[in-house]
Amino acid sequence: MIKITFDGFLTHPCDCMEIRMNVDDTVKAIKDMEIRGAGRIARAGAAAIGDMARSQKWKNIDEMRSDIKTAKDKLLASRPTAVSLLNGIQFTLKGFDKCTDVKEAKELLIRNSDDFIRASNEAVEKIGVIGSRRIKDGATILTHCNSSAALECIKVAHRSGKKIKVYATESRPWRQGILTVNELAKEGIDVTMIIDSAVRSVMKRIDIVIVGSDTITSNGAVINKIGTSQLALAAYESRVPFVVCGETYKISPQTLFGDMVTIEERDISEIVRKGEVPDSVKVFNPVFDSTPARYIDGIVTERGIVSPGSVYEIMVQQFGEIEFK
Ligand code: RI2
């Protein structure tokens, strides 16, 4: 895996699926943003549980249950906003409570983990194909942060021969825009990087905005990288379609029951260096925001493009059998 440290510059994409890590290392890598992106952290969580089942030895099922619960809690605490991580782990643990012996439980967790990872990767591919159809030949696209689902749509459109241009935001403070422009430039796509505050100014050149999602709520709102909602507002004002990409496991059933999505606040050192401002200055570093459904023209899922108003139906189909605790 390519190591990423925070110095204000991200230079390489990471892909946790090329490596295998134990639970503690996975937790650390997610917290430190070495593994980032809602889909990747979900696959990393599922992989960590699957690998634990593969490699660890337990004397009995009670001991295994206790260790798996500890692992689950640690993973879930690593980043609070993306429900993909919770759903990936829930999927991996589906049926575990009913297992009566270690061998059966190990096989189940390994199978579930592999199934989730495969389905997650396939979902991104399907989103790419479906979302690319919304990109017209000659279109200029604006994207934000670094979403594998959103970028897949753009790459598929490009590979199908459409002549497209992309504007990508810097995405302070982690500057994931660097990852995005590197990825797109490598594909031979015409890409321009802008600072986040240039979004409204460039909107007149944009035909479609395509972003990813960390969590999709029951009322069709989308939680994504800080700044997404201002892209949506600027697009709305300019009558530019605003499209969100999200695998269906980014839908949060908990929001149906009144839970609010926790917006992660990260350390202030990501914004200001020590001594740069007086101690009396408060610094606030929320890393996600919520875009209300009314600003979203469509959500591209692996099941097709749906309106934010349809999220509830998909939620019921997708999660009907899951028990929420
Ligand atoms: P995919 C990222 O969060 C960005 O907010 C991005 O839009 C979202 O995850 C979805 O990414 P962060 O981990 O799952 O960089 O589409 O904070 O890759």
Tab-separated table of C-alpha atoms and ligand atoms in Angstrom:
chain	number	residue	atom	x	y	z
A	1	MET	CA	0.000	0.000	0.000
A	2	ILE	CA	1.159	3.510	-0.694
A	3	LYS	CA	1.669	5.370	2.555
A	4	ILE	CA	-0.040	8.703	2.958
A	5	THR	CA	0.942	11.076	5.729
A	6	PHE	CA	-0.783	14.351	6.417
A	7	ASP	CA	1.344	17.259	5.424
A	8	GLY	CA	-1.324	18.966	3.400
A	9	PHE	CA	-0.437	16.960	0.300
A	10	LEU	CA	-1.864	13.663	-0.793
A	11	THR	CA	0.018	12.243	-3.693
A	12	HIS	CA	-1.120	8.682	-4.153
A	13	PRO	CA	-4.380	6.811	-4.117
A	14	CYS	CA	-4.559	3.897	-1.719
A	15	ASP	CA	-6.410	0.710	-2.336
A	16	CYS	CA	-6.800	-1.438	0.695
A	17	MET	CA	-7.897	-4.400	-1.361
A	18	GLU	CA	-4.362	-4.983	-2.515
A	19	ILE	CA	-3.193	-5.545	1.026
A	20	ARG	CA	-4.344	-7.513	4.007
A	21	MET	CA	-4.155	-5.994	7.476
A	22	ASN	CA	-5.167	-7.039	10.959
A	23	VAL	CA	-7.928	-5.184	12.800
A	24	ASP	CA	-5.687	-2.818	14.786
A	25	ASP	CA	-3.651	-1.832	11.735
A	26	THR	CA	-6.856	-1.358	9.730
A	27	VAL	CA	-8.318	0.876	12.447
A	28	LYS	CA	-5.155	2.975	12.522
A	29	ALA	CA	-4.991	3.231	8.727
A	30	ILE	CA	-8.635	4.356	8.550
A	31	LYS	CA	-8.190	6.920	11.347
A	32	ASP	CA	-5.021	8.266	9.739
A	33	MET	CA	-6.743	8.439	6.308
A	34	GLU	CA	-4.261	5.991	4.795
A	35	ILE	CA	-7.378	4.050	3.856
A	36	ARG	CA	-10.044	6.534	2.870
A	37	GLY	CA	-13.168	6.813	0.737
A	38	ALA	CA	-16.448	5.423	2.022
A	39	GLY	CA	-16.353	2.310	-0.179
A	40	ARG	CA	-12.742	1.517	0.632
A	41	ILE	CA	-13.191	1.826	4.382
A	42	ALA	CA	-16.221	-0.493	4.178
A	43	ARG	CA	-14.207	-3.090	2.257
A	44	ALA	CA	-11.287	-2.664	4.651
A	45	GLY	CA	-13.576	-3.279	7.660
A	46	ALA	CA	-15.077	-6.374	6.035
A	47	ALA	CA	-11.617	-7.615	5.024
A	48	ALA	CA	-10.239	-7.155	8.544
A	49	ILE	CA	-13.044	-9.257	10.063
A	50	GLY	CA	-12.716	-11.895	7.325
A	51	ASP	CA	-8.962	-12.120	7.826
A	52	MET	CA	-9.381	-12.352	11.573
A	53	ALA	CA	-11.681	-15.336	11.016
A	54	ARG	CA	-9.136	-16.827	8.622
A	55	SER	CA	-6.081	-16.476	10.804
A	56	GLN	CA	-7.105	-16.470	14.475
A	57	LYS	CA	-7.617	-19.583	16.578
A	58	TRP	CA	-10.366	-19.750	19.200
A	59	LYS	CA	-11.034	-22.421	21.809
A	60	ASN	CA	-14.792	-22.000	21.662
A	61	ILE	CA	-17.544	-19.887	20.102
A	62	ASP	CA	-17.937	-17.649	23.168
A	63	GLU	CA	-14.303	-16.622	22.999
A	64	MET	CA	-14.680	-15.968	19.275
A	65	ARG	CA	-17.860	-13.906	19.789
A	66	SER	CA	-16.133	-11.734	22.351
A	67	ASP	CA	-13.104	-11.074	20.112
A	68	ILE	CA	-15.241	-10.369	17.056
A	69	LYS	CA	-17.365	-7.915	19.040
A	70	THR	CA	-14.252	-6.079	20.226
A	71	ALA	CA	-12.982	-5.927	16.631
A	72	LYS	CA	-16.334	-4.645	15.378
A	73	ASP	CA	-16.458	-1.905	18.029
A	74	LYS	CA	-12.906	-0.778	17.277
A	75	LEU	CA	-13.561	-0.655	13.535
A	76	LEU	CA	-16.825	1.238	13.934
A	77	ALA	CA	-15.137	3.845	16.129
A	78	SER	CA	-12.437	4.528	13.533
A	79	ARG	CA	-14.503	6.980	11.440
A	80	PRO	CA	-18.012	7.949	12.460
A	81	THR	CA	-19.713	9.434	9.398
A	82	ALA	CA	-19.702	6.898	6.554
A	83	VAL	CA	-22.449	4.324	7.186
A	84	SER	CA	-20.756	2.161	4.563
A	85	LEU	CA	-18.359	0.945	7.242
A	86	LEU	CA	-21.203	-0.078	9.562
A	87	ASN	CA	-23.126	-1.729	6.732
A	88	GLY	CA	-20.035	-3.559	5.465
A	89	ILE	CA	-19.394	-4.944	8.926
A	90	GLN	CA	-23.086	-5.772	9.504
A	91	PHE	CA	-23.111	-7.647	6.202
A	92	THR	CA	-19.987	-9.568	7.187
A	93	LEU	CA	-21.500	-10.505	10.548
A	94	LYS	CA	-24.886	-11.533	9.142
A	95	GLY	CA	-25.817	-14.928	10.635
A	96	PHE	CA	-22.849	-14.939	13.040
A	97	ASP	CA	-25.085	-14.783	16.132
A	98	LYS	CA	-26.725	-18.041	15.101
A	99	CYS	CA	-23.471	-19.993	14.678
A	100	THR	CA	-22.894	-22.620	17.322
A	101	ASP	CA	-19.301	-23.654	16.674
A	102	VAL	CA	-16.064	-21.960	15.688
A	103	LYS	CA	-15.569	-23.794	12.386
A	104	GLU	CA	-19.035	-22.866	11.121
A	105	ALA	CA	-18.615	-19.259	12.294
A	106	LYS	CA	-15.196	-18.893	10.658
A	107	GLU	CA	-16.514	-20.185	7.335
A	108	LEU	CA	-19.490	-17.826	7.502
A	109	LEU	CA	-17.408	-14.730	8.249
A	110	ILE	CA	-14.881	-15.512	5.526
A	111	ARG	CA	-17.657	-16.116	2.991
A	112	ASN	CA	-19.599	-12.982	3.992
A	113	SER	CA	-16.477	-10.832	3.942
A	114	ASP	CA	-15.473	-12.045	0.477
A	115	ASP	CA	-19.051	-11.630	-0.788
A	116	PHE	CA	-19.274	-8.068	0.505
A	117	ILE	CA	-15.945	-7.068	-1.021
A	118	ARG	CA	-16.884	-8.581	-4.366
A	119	ALA	CA	-20.361	-6.990	-4.358
A	120	SER	CA	-18.895	-3.638	-3.349
A	121	ASN	CA	-16.392	-3.642	-6.195
A	122	GLU	CA	-19.053	-4.788	-8.659
A	123	ALA	CA	-21.382	-2.023	-7.471
A	124	VAL	CA	-18.772	0.615	-8.341
A	125	GLU	CA	-18.386	-0.897	-11.814
A	126	LYS	CA	-22.154	-0.886	-12.385
A	127	ILE	CA	-22.451	2.688	-11.122
A	128	GLY	CA	-19.722	3.643	-13.579
A	129	VAL	CA	-21.633	2.207	-16.519
A	130	ILE	CA	-25.012	3.632	-15.455
A	131	GLY	CA	-23.697	7.049	-14.425
A	132	SER	CA	-21.609	7.418	-17.583
A	133	ARG	CA	-24.823	7.423	-19.621
A	134	ARG	CA	-25.764	10.707	-17.974
A	135	ILE	CA	-22.591	12.297	-19.299
A	136	LYS	CA	-23.090	13.705	-22.779
A	137	ASP	CA	-20.415	13.809	-25.449
A	138	GLY	CA	-18.626	17.151	-25.074
A	139	ALA	CA	-19.727	17.621	-21.465
A	140	THR	CA	-17.784	19.509	-18.845
A	141	ILE	CA	-18.070	17.867	-15.444
A	142	LEU	CA	-17.353	19.186	-11.958
A	143	THR	CA	-16.414	16.744	-9.203
A	144	HIS	CA	-15.400	17.124	-5.589
A	145	CYS	CA	-12.964	15.250	-3.351
A	146	ASN	CA	-12.050	11.738	-4.510
A	147	SER	CA	-14.937	9.350	-4.985
A	148	SER	CA	-14.208	6.075	-6.712
A	149	ALA	CA	-17.875	5.765	-7.726
A	150	ALA	CA	-18.042	9.267	-9.232
A	151	LEU	CA	-14.695	8.864	-10.985
A	152	GLU	CA	-15.762	5.507	-12.405
A	153	CYS	CA	-18.664	7.239	-14.227
A	154	ILE	CA	-16.251	9.783	-15.654
A	155	LYS	CA	-13.698	7.152	-16.694
A	156	VAL	CA	-16.326	4.946	-18.361
A	157	ALA	CA	-17.682	7.962	-20.284
A	158	HIS	CA	-14.154	8.781	-21.443
A	159	ARG	CA	-13.363	5.171	-22.389
A	160	SER	CA	-16.547	5.002	-24.430
A	161	GLY	CA	-15.156	7.755	-26.630
A	162	LYS	CA	-16.976	10.788	-25.247
A	163	LYS	CA	-14.946	13.972	-25.337
A	164	ILE	CA	-15.211	15.309	-21.813
A	165	LYS	CA	-13.548	17.880	-19.602
A	166	VAL	CA	-13.405	17.704	-15.834
A	167	TYR	CA	-12.983	20.367	-13.172
A	168	ALA	CA	-11.881	18.901	-9.840
A	169	THR	CA	-11.860	20.758	-6.550
A	170	GLU	CA	-8.776	20.774	-4.365
A	171	SER	CA	-10.882	19.539	-1.388
A	172	ARG	CA	-9.162	21.117	1.567
A	173	PRO	CA	-7.818	20.268	4.024
A	174	TRP	CA	-6.674	16.803	2.895
A	175	ARG	CA	-6.503	17.851	-0.751
A	176	GLN	CA	-7.988	14.641	-2.121
A	177	GLY	CA	-8.393	16.620	-5.359
A	178	ILE	CA	-4.732	15.781	-5.976
A	179	LEU	CA	-5.700	12.096	-6.083
A	180	THR	CA	-8.570	12.870	-8.423
A	181	VAL	CA	-6.596	14.883	-10.943
A	182	ASN	CA	-3.806	12.296	-10.929
A	183	GLU	CA	-6.275	9.483	-11.551
A	184	LEU	CA	-8.056	11.332	-14.347
A	185	ALA	CA	-4.886	12.618	-15.989
A	186	LYS	CA	-3.525	9.061	-16.017
A	187	GLU	CA	-6.611	8.073	-18.035
A	188	GLY	CA	-5.857	10.839	-20.513
A	189	ILE	CA	-8.838	12.935	-19.421
A	190	ASP	CA	-8.718	16.728	-19.816
A	191	VAL	CA	-8.743	17.813	-16.168
A	192	THR	CA	-8.466	21.189	-14.450
A	193	MET	CA	-7.923	21.581	-10.724
A	194	ILE	CA	-9.579	24.475	-8.905
A	195	ILE	CA	-9.575	25.674	-5.330
A	196	ASP	CA	-12.773	24.974	-3.417
A	197	SER	CA	-13.840	28.601	-3.361
A	198	ALA	CA	-13.773	28.751	-7.194
A	199	VAL	CA	-16.772	26.457	-7.488
A	200	ARG	CA	-19.423	29.106	-8.076
A	201	SER	CA	-17.192	30.992	-10.431
A	202	VAL	CA	-16.643	27.986	-12.732
A	203	MET	CA	-20.233	26.752	-12.569
A	204	LYS	CA	-21.111	28.594	-15.774
A	205	ARG	CA	-18.727	26.254	-17.633
A	206	ILE	CA	-20.201	23.074	-16.103
A	207	ASP	CA	-22.797	20.767	-17.684
A	208	ILE	CA	-23.108	18.275	-14.843
A	209	VAL	CA	-21.817	17.906	-11.280
A	210	ILE	CA	-20.980	14.355	-10.210
A	211	VAL	CA	-19.953	13.577	-6.635
A	212	GLY	CA	-19.771	10.565	-4.336
A	213	SER	CA	-21.435	9.898	-1.024
A	214	ASP	CA	-20.481	8.710	2.424
A	215	THR	CA	-24.012	8.247	3.726
A	216	ILE	CA	-27.476	8.585	2.183
A	217	THR	CA	-30.290	9.249	4.624
A	218	SER	CA	-33.901	8.026	4.603
A	219	ASN	CA	-35.122	11.414	3.375
A	220	GLY	CA	-32.729	11.402	0.428
A	221	ALA	CA	-30.147	13.799	1.832
A	222	VAL	CA	-26.527	12.995	1.044
A	223	ILE	CA	-23.653	13.305	3.461
A	224	ASN	CA	-20.388	13.787	1.613
A	225	LYS	CA	-17.082	15.619	1.858
A	226	ILE	CA	-17.302	19.105	3.327
A	227	GLY	CA	-18.112	21.557	0.581
A	228	THR	CA	-20.416	19.222	-1.341
A	229	SER	CA	-23.496	21.189	-0.283
A	230	GLN	CA	-22.061	24.420	-1.638
A	231	LEU	CA	-21.446	22.713	-4.993
A	232	ALA	CA	-25.085	21.646	-4.902
A	233	LEU	CA	-26.288	25.173	-4.140
A	234	ALA	CA	-24.174	26.684	-6.892
A	235	ALA	CA	-25.390	24.016	-9.347
A	236	TYR	CA	-29.003	24.599	-8.335
A	237	GLU	CA	-28.658	28.315	-8.881
A	238	SER	CA	-27.190	27.716	-12.345
A	239	ARG	CA	-29.666	24.949	-13.260
A	240	VAL	CA	-26.808	22.473	-13.620
A	241	PRO	CA	-27.761	18.837	-12.858
A	242	PHE	CA	-26.304	17.620	-9.570
A	243	VAL	CA	-25.802	13.861	-9.521
A	244	VAL	CA	-24.646	11.755	-6.579
A	245	CYS	CA	-23.094	8.300	-6.883
A	246	GLY	CA	-23.595	5.846	-4.061
A	247	GLU	CA	-23.626	2.102	-3.626
A	248	THR	CA	-26.845	1.058	-1.885
A	249	TYR	CA	-24.905	0.063	1.229
A	250	LYS	CA	-24.295	3.771	1.765
A	251	ILE	CA	-27.954	4.142	2.685
A	252	SER	CA	-28.387	4.492	6.431
A	253	PRO	CA	-31.458	2.643	7.745
A	254	GLN	CA	-30.771	4.097	11.178
A	255	THR	CA	-31.789	7.523	9.885
A	256	LEU	CA	-35.297	6.154	9.303
A	257	PHE	CA	-35.566	5.603	13.036
A	258	GLY	CA	-34.497	9.128	13.877
A	259	ASP	CA	-30.760	8.738	14.227
A	260	MET	CA	-28.750	11.701	13.015
A	261	VAL	CA	-25.553	11.146	11.048
A	262	THR	CA	-22.530	12.102	13.121
A	263	ILE	CA	-20.435	14.597	11.231
A	264	GLU	CA	-16.797	13.842	11.916
A	265	GLU	CA	-14.687	16.711	13.199
A	266	ARG	CA	-10.993	16.221	12.702
A	267	ASP	CA	-7.988	17.727	14.402
A	268	ILE	CA	-7.416	21.452	13.978
A	269	SER	CA	-3.819	20.764	12.962
A	270	GLU	CA	-5.278	19.829	9.561
A	271	ILE	CA	-6.189	23.515	9.123
A	272	VAL	CA	-3.675	25.580	11.087
A	273	ARG	CA	-0.128	24.906	12.159
A	274	LYS	CA	0.865	25.349	15.797
A	275	GLY	CA	1.525	29.013	16.621
A	276	GLU	CA	-0.032	30.244	13.377
A	277	VAL	CA	-3.023	31.766	15.158
A	278	PRO	CA	-3.420	32.891	18.790
A	279	ASP	CA	-4.730	30.274	21.233
A	280	SER	CA	-7.848	32.413	21.661
A	281	VAL	CA	-8.900	31.626	18.076
A	282	LYS	CA	-11.272	28.719	17.817
A	283	VAL	CA	-10.801	26.428	14.836
A	284	PHE	CA	-13.589	24.201	13.557
A	285	ASN	CA	-12.857	21.333	11.171
A	286	PRO	CA	-16.005	19.400	10.187
A	287	VAL	CA	-15.107	17.082	7.322
A	288	PHE	CA	-18.532	16.260	5.892
A	289	ASP	CA	-21.734	18.140	5.199
A	290	SER	CA	-25.296	17.324	4.275
A	291	THR	CA	-26.900	18.161	0.935
A	292	PRO	CA	-30.706	18.185	1.144
A	293	ALA	CA	-32.674	16.058	-1.326
A	294	ARG	CA	-34.156	19.077	-3.129
A	295	TYR	CA	-30.753	19.941	-4.621
A	296	ILE	CA	-30.091	16.426	-5.915
A	297	ASP	CA	-31.255	15.451	-9.406
A	298	GLY	CA	-30.466	11.780	-9.123
A	299	ILE	CA	-28.603	9.173	-7.103
A	300	VAL	CA	-26.708	6.667	-9.225
A	301	THR	CA	-26.737	3.295	-7.499
A	302	GLU	CA	-25.810	-0.159	-8.773
A	303	ARG	CA	-29.550	-0.732	-9.148
A	304	GLY	CA	-30.047	2.267	-11.365
A	305	ILE	CA	-30.538	6.019	-11.064
A	306	VAL	CA	-33.098	6.837	-8.422
A	307	SER	CA	-34.591	10.042	-7.133
A	308	PRO	CA	-33.745	11.015	-3.553
A	309	GLY	CA	-37.436	10.362	-2.812
A	310	SER	CA	-36.992	6.668	-3.679
A	311	VAL	CA	-34.329	6.016	-1.081
A	312	TYR	CA	-36.868	4.690	1.408
A	313	GLU	CA	-38.025	1.931	-0.971
A	314	ILE	CA	-34.491	0.823	-1.719
A	315	MET	CA	-33.728	0.876	1.987
A	316	VAL	CA	-36.586	-1.484	2.714
A	317	GLN	CA	-35.582	-3.851	-0.112
A	318	GLN	CA	-31.932	-3.757	0.852
A	319	PHE	CA	-32.038	-3.853	4.610
A	320	GLY	CA	-35.396	-5.397	5.388
A	321	GLU	CA	-33.811	-8.404	7.012
A	322	ILE	CA	-31.162	-6.629	9.047
A	323	GLU	CA	-31.749	-6.147	12.742
A	324	PHE	CA	-30.695	-2.781	14.038
A	325	LYS	CA	-29.228	-2.483	17.479
B	1	RI2	P1	-16.199	6.473	-2.657
B	1	RI2	C1	-14.746	10.252	0.773
B	1	RI2	O1	-14.527	10.498	2.113
B	1	RI2	C2	-15.303	11.449	0.033
B	1	RI2	O2	-16.225	12.179	0.805
B	1	RI2	C3	-15.945	10.747	-1.119
B	1	RI2	O3	-16.853	11.562	-1.810
B	1	RI2	C4	-16.631	9.610	-0.383
B	1	RI2	O4	-15.682	9.183	0.587
B	1	RI2	C5	-17.094	8.463	-1.218
B	1	RI2	O5	-15.991	7.819	-1.834
B	1	RI2	P2	-13.044	10.512	2.794
B	1	RI2	O6	-12.803	9.112	3.296
B	1	RI2	O7	-16.791	5.457	-1.734
B	1	RI2	O8	-12.018	10.972	1.797
B	1	RI2	O9	-17.100	6.782	-3.827
B	1	RI2	O10	-13.172	11.442	3.954
B	1	RI2	O11	-14.799	6.102	-3.088
